[in-house]
């Protein structure tokens, strides 16, 4: 049973009152509303709106999955200014995993394999087909979530394999869903400033997710924040995702990704927890057509992720054994969490842990 709505909210910022009226009435928030959500100093009022909105959808349930992050390679033709993960061939720290290496990483019983990697200059598309097929055959119990829209676009740039063909072929050998990475932040200004013009832009990223949805492949969406973007760029990014969801309807969850300073140092320090909570809450309120908003504990830490469950988040990702992308950027969180730690994170927030699979089918409700 979903939670009943409590007594009327009180706001320190009176400008939030008409926003809450629109949310309660099921009316869509505007760009101006979105800017206010990122501007207001009434963080508690914002969080309460988002928490009640989340409770309407999922009650006190919070979802997680037993998953494994797999990076076949970090060798990449790109040189994005925010990335500590990518390496060039022969550079210290570069790695290339064989299919056998990857199979050893995915232990029996893993529910989700999350596979992303660098844009390798030489590996043919057939390698990735064989990789997915091998995992599917060796670990039939494991759902395969693989390849960002940026990677699918790169298969076209490098090998002239159209996204629909690539996704159809991958789906045939076992692909079931796609992660939401590679979106970064939808801004032409930042594409140039942060040197990621060589990957799928906003329209191309959305186009590829739309193609995936048309094939029955569910996907996630992300936004990289907390670096040199403006609040206007954050809001515009969220609204573009909302529009794409209106069109194709296949997004499962939105994951705000907090920029890790690492060695790239676009800013002197990581954005504070208050900004993480604000971004999660604003996302829950603006993305009215997304089932879930995730508190990605790897990038914001366990304590902030637990707090975020009162700010509109309904998912904490999962156990993520041996996560590399954030940790190569010196993320302070552990590289993976055991199930009991995930349960504690959720229960500390007074919420109900729900184990899921990659497609949000419920596996177990933990009492």
Tab-separated table of C-alpha atoms in Angstrom:
chain	number	residue	atom	x	y	z
A	1	UNK	CA	0.000	0.000	0.000
A	2	UNK	CA	1.333	3.426	-0.917
A	3	UNK	CA	1.822	5.993	1.831
A	4	UNK	CA	-1.011	8.416	2.508
A	5	UNK	CA	-0.285	12.091	1.968
A	6	UNK	CA	0.248	13.872	5.310
A	7	UNK	CA	-0.940	17.307	6.362
A	8	UNK	CA	-0.202	20.277	4.030
A	9	UNK	CA	3.428	21.190	3.599
A	10	UNK	CA	4.942	24.334	5.053
A	11	UNK	CA	7.591	26.149	3.039
A	12	UNK	CA	10.221	28.678	4.041
A	13	UNK	CA	10.249	29.773	0.393
A	14	UNK	CA	6.699	30.790	-0.514
A	15	UNK	CA	7.539	30.477	-4.210
A	16	UNK	CA	7.391	26.687	-3.785
A	17	UNK	CA	3.691	26.728	-2.868
A	18	UNK	CA	2.367	27.010	-6.444
A	19	UNK	CA	4.945	24.429	-7.548
A	20	UNK	CA	3.615	21.991	-4.972
A	21	UNK	CA	0.050	22.751	-6.043
A	22	UNK	CA	0.977	21.782	-9.604
A	23	UNK	CA	2.764	18.617	-8.477
A	24	UNK	CA	-0.183	17.498	-6.335
A	25	UNK	CA	-2.575	18.163	-9.201
A	26	UNK	CA	-0.462	16.047	-11.552
A	27	UNK	CA	0.432	19.032	-13.714
A	28	UNK	CA	3.800	19.162	-15.408
A	29	UNK	CA	6.437	21.564	-14.108
A	30	UNK	CA	7.878	24.196	-16.440
A	31	UNK	CA	11.453	25.227	-17.137
A	32	UNK	CA	10.931	28.193	-14.806
A	33	UNK	CA	9.756	25.820	-12.078
A	34	UNK	CA	12.854	23.712	-12.635
A	35	UNK	CA	15.156	26.707	-12.274
A	36	UNK	CA	13.424	27.579	-9.006
A	37	UNK	CA	14.026	24.050	-7.680
A	38	UNK	CA	17.762	24.518	-8.219
A	39	UNK	CA	17.724	28.080	-6.860
A	40	UNK	CA	15.614	27.873	-3.691
A	41	UNK	CA	17.319	27.831	-0.316
A	42	UNK	CA	14.428	25.804	1.115
A	43	UNK	CA	16.136	22.444	0.720
A	44	UNK	CA	13.870	20.745	3.258
A	45	UNK	CA	10.736	21.929	1.483
A	46	UNK	CA	12.142	20.750	-1.843
A	47	UNK	CA	13.052	17.377	-0.377
A	48	UNK	CA	9.642	16.897	1.198
A	49	UNK	CA	7.919	17.544	-2.137
A	50	UNK	CA	10.177	15.016	-3.843
A	51	UNK	CA	9.754	12.438	-1.055
A	52	UNK	CA	5.982	12.650	-1.223
A	53	UNK	CA	6.105	12.381	-5.009
A	54	UNK	CA	8.273	9.270	-4.735
A	55	UNK	CA	5.930	7.815	-2.078
A	56	UNK	CA	2.960	8.171	-4.417
A	57	UNK	CA	4.796	5.942	-6.892
A	58	UNK	CA	6.502	3.383	-4.650
A	59	UNK	CA	5.415	3.913	-1.058
A	60	UNK	CA	8.381	3.349	1.270
A	61	UNK	CA	10.033	0.810	-1.028
A	62	UNK	CA	13.610	1.329	-2.229
A	63	UNK	CA	15.112	-0.926	-4.897
A	64	UNK	CA	18.541	-2.504	-5.375
A	65	UNK	CA	20.121	-5.254	-7.476
A	66	UNK	CA	22.913	-7.815	-7.053
A	67	UNK	CA	25.100	-6.654	-9.912
A	68	UNK	CA	28.594	-6.622	-11.297
A	69	UNK	CA	30.182	-3.769	-13.235
A	70	UNK	CA	32.353	-4.966	-16.110
A	71	UNK	CA	34.677	-2.783	-18.187
A	72	UNK	CA	36.092	-4.753	-21.125
A	73	UNK	CA	38.664	-2.017	-21.785
A	74	UNK	CA	39.535	1.539	-20.843
A	75	UNK	CA	41.440	2.186	-24.078
A	76	UNK	CA	39.594	5.022	-25.781
A	77	UNK	CA	39.980	7.240	-28.832
A	78	UNK	CA	38.379	10.141	-26.939
A	79	UNK	CA	39.996	12.634	-24.578
A	80	UNK	CA	37.059	13.982	-22.552
A	81	UNK	CA	38.267	16.558	-20.015
A	82	UNK	CA	36.237	15.090	-17.143
A	83	UNK	CA	37.377	11.457	-17.544
A	84	UNK	CA	39.979	9.712	-15.370
A	85	UNK	CA	39.035	6.279	-16.712
A	86	UNK	CA	40.216	6.403	-20.339
A	87	UNK	CA	43.735	5.555	-21.474
A	88	UNK	CA	45.557	5.423	-24.799
A	89	UNK	CA	47.202	2.228	-26.031
A	90	UNK	CA	50.467	1.612	-24.222
A	91	UNK	CA	49.714	4.205	-21.541
A	92	UNK	CA	50.186	3.247	-17.901
A	93	UNK	CA	46.953	1.886	-16.470
A	94	UNK	CA	45.504	0.821	-19.836
A	95	UNK	CA	43.800	-2.575	-19.879
A	96	UNK	CA	42.118	-4.936	-22.329
A	97	UNK	CA	40.094	-7.889	-21.045
A	98	UNK	CA	39.470	-11.006	-23.059
A	99	UNK	CA	36.049	-12.648	-23.141
A	100	UNK	CA	37.444	-15.304	-20.794
A	101	UNK	CA	38.561	-12.555	-18.390
A	102	UNK	CA	35.063	-11.060	-18.388
A	103	UNK	CA	33.408	-14.421	-17.759
A	104	UNK	CA	35.605	-14.916	-14.700
A	105	UNK	CA	34.430	-11.562	-13.322
A	106	UNK	CA	30.729	-12.495	-13.395
A	107	UNK	CA	30.081	-14.909	-10.563
A	108	UNK	CA	27.198	-17.423	-10.654
A	109	UNK	CA	24.016	-15.886	-9.282
A	110	UNK	CA	24.776	-12.344	-10.397
A	111	UNK	CA	21.462	-10.824	-11.493
A	112	UNK	CA	22.811	-8.015	-13.648
A	113	UNK	CA	26.011	-7.521	-15.617
A	114	UNK	CA	26.513	-3.819	-16.332
A	115	UNK	CA	28.996	-3.527	-19.204
A	116	UNK	CA	30.554	-0.280	-20.448
A	117	UNK	CA	34.000	0.551	-21.735
A	118	UNK	CA	36.220	2.834	-23.750
A	119	UNK	CA	35.842	3.503	-27.463
A	120	UNK	CA	38.530	1.062	-28.520
A	121	UNK	CA	40.236	1.954	-31.818
A	122	UNK	CA	40.650	-1.629	-33.072
A	123	UNK	CA	38.189	-4.046	-31.515
A	124	UNK	CA	35.634	-5.053	-34.158
A	125	UNK	CA	31.909	-5.053	-33.469
A	126	UNK	CA	31.951	-8.849	-33.637
A	127	UNK	CA	34.038	-8.939	-30.439
A	128	UNK	CA	31.165	-7.326	-28.564
A	129	UNK	CA	28.650	-9.692	-30.133
A	130	UNK	CA	30.726	-12.651	-29.002
A	131	UNK	CA	31.122	-11.112	-25.548
A	132	UNK	CA	27.372	-10.752	-24.999
A	133	UNK	CA	26.650	-14.213	-26.422
A	134	UNK	CA	29.313	-15.810	-24.228
A	135	UNK	CA	27.972	-14.198	-21.062
A	136	UNK	CA	24.418	-15.152	-21.990
A	137	UNK	CA	25.406	-18.786	-22.550
A	138	UNK	CA	27.663	-19.101	-19.507
A	139	UNK	CA	25.458	-17.157	-17.081
A	140	UNK	CA	21.848	-17.525	-18.264
A	141	UNK	CA	20.597	-16.281	-14.889
A	142	UNK	CA	22.382	-12.941	-15.425
A	143	UNK	CA	20.562	-10.148	-17.266
A	144	UNK	CA	22.909	-8.209	-19.524
A	145	UNK	CA	22.793	-4.405	-19.468
A	146	UNK	CA	25.449	-3.192	-21.865
A	147	UNK	CA	26.784	-0.362	-24.032
A	148	UNK	CA	25.946	3.288	-23.672
A	149	UNK	CA	24.382	5.228	-26.528
A	150	UNK	CA	27.824	6.778	-27.021
A	151	UNK	CA	29.293	3.311	-27.600
A	152	UNK	CA	26.485	2.367	-29.994
A	153	UNK	CA	27.147	5.608	-31.881
A	154	UNK	CA	30.851	4.766	-31.976
A	155	UNK	CA	30.093	1.440	-33.666
A	156	UNK	CA	28.614	3.546	-36.470
A	157	UNK	CA	31.506	6.022	-36.540
A	158	UNK	CA	34.161	3.294	-36.547
A	159	UNK	CA	32.525	0.358	-38.350
A	160	UNK	CA	29.503	1.956	-40.129
A	161	UNK	CA	27.043	-0.307	-38.327
A	162	UNK	CA	23.778	1.590	-37.919
A	163	UNK	CA	22.399	1.761	-34.356
A	164	UNK	CA	19.275	-0.220	-35.200
A	165	UNK	CA	21.360	-2.999	-36.748
A	166	UNK	CA	23.839	-2.982	-33.868
A	167	UNK	CA	21.126	-3.154	-31.224
A	168	UNK	CA	19.177	-5.820	-33.111
A	169	UNK	CA	22.258	-7.999	-33.411
A	170	UNK	CA	23.192	-7.505	-29.768
A	171	UNK	CA	19.645	-8.191	-28.622
A	172	UNK	CA	19.643	-11.418	-30.613
A	173	UNK	CA	22.651	-12.739	-28.682
A	174	UNK	CA	21.432	-11.720	-25.225
A	175	UNK	CA	21.382	-7.956	-24.634
A	176	UNK	CA	18.373	-7.057	-22.468
A	177	UNK	CA	18.832	-3.412	-21.479
A	178	UNK	CA	21.180	-0.439	-21.827
A	179	UNK	CA	22.872	1.770	-19.235
A	180	UNK	CA	22.380	5.523	-19.358
A	181	UNK	CA	25.982	6.688	-19.564
A	182	UNK	CA	27.524	8.850	-22.251
A	183	UNK	CA	24.889	11.561	-21.921
A	184	UNK	CA	27.276	13.708	-19.853
A	185	UNK	CA	25.410	17.025	-20.018
A	186	UNK	CA	23.341	18.100	-23.017
A	187	UNK	CA	25.062	21.367	-23.909
A	188	UNK	CA	26.892	22.355	-27.066
A	189	UNK	CA	28.903	24.829	-25.021
A	190	UNK	CA	30.149	22.103	-22.699
A	191	UNK	CA	30.742	19.652	-25.544
A	192	UNK	CA	33.342	22.062	-26.885
A	193	UNK	CA	34.689	23.239	-23.551
A	194	UNK	CA	35.131	19.720	-22.143
A	195	UNK	CA	36.265	18.139	-25.413
A	196	UNK	CA	33.559	15.529	-25.922
A	197	UNK	CA	32.437	16.588	-29.409
A	198	UNK	CA	33.718	13.212	-30.621
A	199	UNK	CA	30.858	11.313	-28.978
A	200	UNK	CA	27.106	11.266	-29.527
A	201	UNK	CA	25.547	14.684	-28.961
A	202	UNK	CA	22.203	15.226	-27.212
A	203	UNK	CA	20.044	14.549	-30.254
A	204	UNK	CA	22.013	11.455	-31.267
A	205	UNK	CA	22.015	10.100	-27.709
A	206	UNK	CA	18.234	10.494	-27.505
A	207	UNK	CA	17.768	9.044	-30.993
A	208	UNK	CA	19.653	5.872	-30.040
A	209	UNK	CA	17.665	5.420	-26.846
A	210	UNK	CA	14.492	5.901	-28.865
A	211	UNK	CA	15.625	3.154	-31.256
A	212	UNK	CA	16.368	0.863	-28.306
A	213	UNK	CA	12.912	1.508	-26.856
A	214	UNK	CA	11.287	0.721	-30.198
A	215	UNK	CA	13.041	-2.679	-30.101
A	216	UNK	CA	11.784	-3.386	-26.591
A	217	UNK	CA	15.154	-2.677	-24.968
A	218	UNK	CA	14.673	-0.757	-21.719
A	219	UNK	CA	17.318	1.827	-20.840
A	220	UNK	CA	18.523	4.219	-18.164
A	221	UNK	CA	19.484	7.883	-18.389
A	222	UNK	CA	22.158	9.963	-16.662
A	223	UNK	CA	23.451	13.504	-16.190
A	224	UNK	CA	26.984	14.432	-15.142
A	225	UNK	CA	26.756	17.414	-12.783
A	226	UNK	CA	28.846	19.330	-10.276
A	227	UNK	CA	31.574	20.620	-12.587
A	228	UNK	CA	31.356	23.745	-14.801
A	229	UNK	CA	27.750	23.444	-15.972
A	230	UNK	CA	25.085	26.055	-15.183
A	231	UNK	CA	21.787	25.381	-13.452
A	232	UNK	CA	20.068	26.274	-16.715
A	233	UNK	CA	22.029	23.529	-18.455
A	234	UNK	CA	20.991	21.026	-15.793
A	235	UNK	CA	17.324	21.906	-16.209
A	236	UNK	CA	17.510	21.799	-20.005
A	237	UNK	CA	19.160	18.371	-19.810
A	238	UNK	CA	16.357	17.039	-17.621
A	239	UNK	CA	13.661	18.483	-19.862
A	240	UNK	CA	15.236	16.893	-22.930
A	241	UNK	CA	15.153	13.519	-21.185
A	242	UNK	CA	11.527	14.088	-20.216
A	243	UNK	CA	10.631	14.859	-23.823
A	244	UNK	CA	12.371	11.706	-25.057
A	245	UNK	CA	10.494	9.644	-22.482
A	246	UNK	CA	7.240	11.162	-23.768
A	247	UNK	CA	8.209	10.031	-27.251
A	248	UNK	CA	9.515	6.518	-26.648
A	249	UNK	CA	8.659	5.569	-23.061
A	250	UNK	CA	11.444	3.077	-22.380
A	251	UNK	CA	13.514	4.716	-19.628
A	252	UNK	CA	13.499	2.845	-16.315
A	253	UNK	CA	15.533	5.131	-14.100
A	254	UNK	CA	17.462	8.392	-14.069
A	255	UNK	CA	20.870	8.445	-12.384
A	256	UNK	CA	22.449	11.806	-11.538
A	257	UNK	CA	26.226	11.316	-11.665
A	258	UNK	CA	28.222	13.578	-9.361
A	259	UNK	CA	31.500	14.627	-11.013
A	260	UNK	CA	34.538	13.125	-9.275
A	261	UNK	CA	37.390	15.636	-9.147
A	262	UNK	CA	40.139	12.999	-9.440
A	263	UNK	CA	43.094	14.256	-11.441
A	264	UNK	CA	41.035	16.136	-14.043
A	265	UNK	CA	40.181	18.867	-11.505
A	266	UNK	CA	37.625	20.831	-13.498
A	267	UNK	CA	36.684	22.321	-10.132
A	268	UNK	CA	38.713	22.391	-6.904
A	269	UNK	CA	36.425	20.089	-4.902
A	270	UNK	CA	33.455	17.794	-5.326
A	271	UNK	CA	30.019	19.355	-5.157
A	272	UNK	CA	28.602	19.158	-1.594
A	273	UNK	CA	25.985	16.679	-0.383
A	274	UNK	CA	23.369	19.432	-0.333
A	275	UNK	CA	23.767	19.763	-4.105
A	276	UNK	CA	23.470	15.991	-4.537
A	277	UNK	CA	20.224	16.009	-2.556
A	278	UNK	CA	18.905	19.038	-4.445
A	279	UNK	CA	19.683	17.442	-7.819
A	280	UNK	CA	17.962	14.184	-6.898
A	281	UNK	CA	14.896	16.016	-5.565
A	282	UNK	CA	14.627	18.350	-8.555
A	283	UNK	CA	14.998	15.368	-10.894
A	284	UNK	CA	12.159	13.496	-9.168
A	285	UNK	CA	9.862	16.492	-9.558
A	286	UNK	CA	10.771	17.383	-13.144
A	287	UNK	CA	10.964	13.836	-14.533
A	288	UNK	CA	7.314	13.034	-13.887
A	289	UNK	CA	7.344	10.251	-16.509
A	290	UNK	CA	10.380	8.353	-15.143
A	291	UNK	CA	9.587	5.421	-12.838
A	292	UNK	CA	12.726	5.785	-10.700
A	293	UNK	CA	15.396	8.257	-9.613
A	294	UNK	CA	18.587	6.665	-8.332
A	295	UNK	CA	20.901	7.663	-5.498
A	296	UNK	CA	24.178	6.320	-6.900
A	297	UNK	CA	26.088	5.600	-3.705
A	298	UNK	CA	29.385	5.100	-5.543
A	299	UNK	CA	29.605	8.785	-6.437
A	300	UNK	CA	27.822	10.435	-3.502
A	301	UNK	CA	28.755	8.042	-0.694
A	302	UNK	CA	26.640	5.757	1.448
A	303	UNK	CA	25.549	8.403	3.966
A	304	UNK	CA	24.319	10.878	1.354
A	305	UNK	CA	22.650	8.069	-0.605
A	306	UNK	CA	20.730	7.073	2.526
A	307	UNK	CA	19.629	10.693	3.052
A	308	UNK	CA	18.615	10.897	-0.613
A	309	UNK	CA	15.945	8.293	0.071
A	310	UNK	CA	14.083	11.175	1.759
A	311	UNK	CA	14.680	13.418	-1.276
A	312	UNK	CA	12.908	11.468	-3.994
A	313	UNK	CA	15.282	8.571	-4.711
A	314	UNK	CA	13.695	5.133	-5.002
A	315	UNK	CA	16.795	3.139	-5.991
A	316	UNK	CA	20.392	2.806	-4.752
A	317	UNK	CA	21.780	0.762	-7.686
A	318	UNK	CA	23.362	-2.326	-6.152
A	319	UNK	CA	26.367	-4.232	-4.943
A	320	UNK	CA	28.534	-3.165	-7.928
A	321	UNK	CA	31.458	-5.460	-7.303
A	322	UNK	CA	34.782	-3.866	-8.382
A	323	UNK	CA	33.426	-0.640	-9.918
A	324	UNK	CA	36.228	1.121	-11.832
A	325	UNK	CA	35.060	4.306	-13.586
A	326	UNK	CA	34.359	6.407	-10.496
A	327	UNK	CA	37.157	4.819	-8.494
A	328	UNK	CA	39.772	5.599	-11.126
A	329	UNK	CA	38.646	9.184	-10.504
A	330	UNK	CA	39.443	8.634	-6.811
A	331	UNK	CA	35.887	8.191	-5.524
A	332	UNK	CA	36.011	7.765	-1.760
A	333	UNK	CA	33.331	5.054	-1.627
A	334	UNK	CA	34.172	1.331	-1.479
A	335	UNK	CA	34.467	-0.455	-4.836
A	336	UNK	CA	31.520	-2.692	-3.950
A	337	UNK	CA	29.033	-3.274	-1.154
A	338	UNK	CA	27.780	-6.496	0.346
A	339	UNK	CA	24.031	-7.030	0.486
A	340	UNK	CA	23.901	-6.397	4.240
A	341	UNK	CA	25.442	-2.949	3.745
A	342	UNK	CA	22.866	-2.084	1.083
A	343	UNK	CA	20.107	-3.243	3.432
A	344	UNK	CA	21.499	-1.098	6.226
A	345	UNK	CA	21.706	1.968	3.940
A	346	UNK	CA	18.033	1.602	3.078
A	347	UNK	CA	16.819	0.693	6.564
A	348	UNK	CA	18.750	3.572	8.134
A	349	UNK	CA	16.483	5.840	6.088
A	350	UNK	CA	13.403	4.060	7.449
A	351	UNK	CA	12.623	2.574	4.043
A	352	UNK	CA	11.850	-0.974	2.884
A	353	UNK	CA	14.599	-2.696	0.837
A	354	UNK	CA	13.362	-4.440	-2.305
A	355	UNK	CA	15.733	-6.644	-4.271
A	356	UNK	CA	15.060	-6.376	-8.022
A	357	UNK	CA	16.479	-7.573	-11.302
A	358	UNK	CA	17.833	-5.371	-14.100
A	359	UNK	CA	14.312	-4.698	-15.407
A	360	UNK	CA	12.818	-3.853	-11.997
A	361	UNK	CA	11.008	-7.133	-11.549
A	362	UNK	CA	10.780	-7.734	-7.802
A	363	UNK	CA	12.937	-10.615	-6.572
A	364	UNK	CA	12.451	-10.240	-2.813
A	365	UNK	CA	11.004	-7.743	-0.372
A	366	UNK	CA	13.295	-7.654	2.654
A	367	UNK	CA	11.242	-7.222	5.818
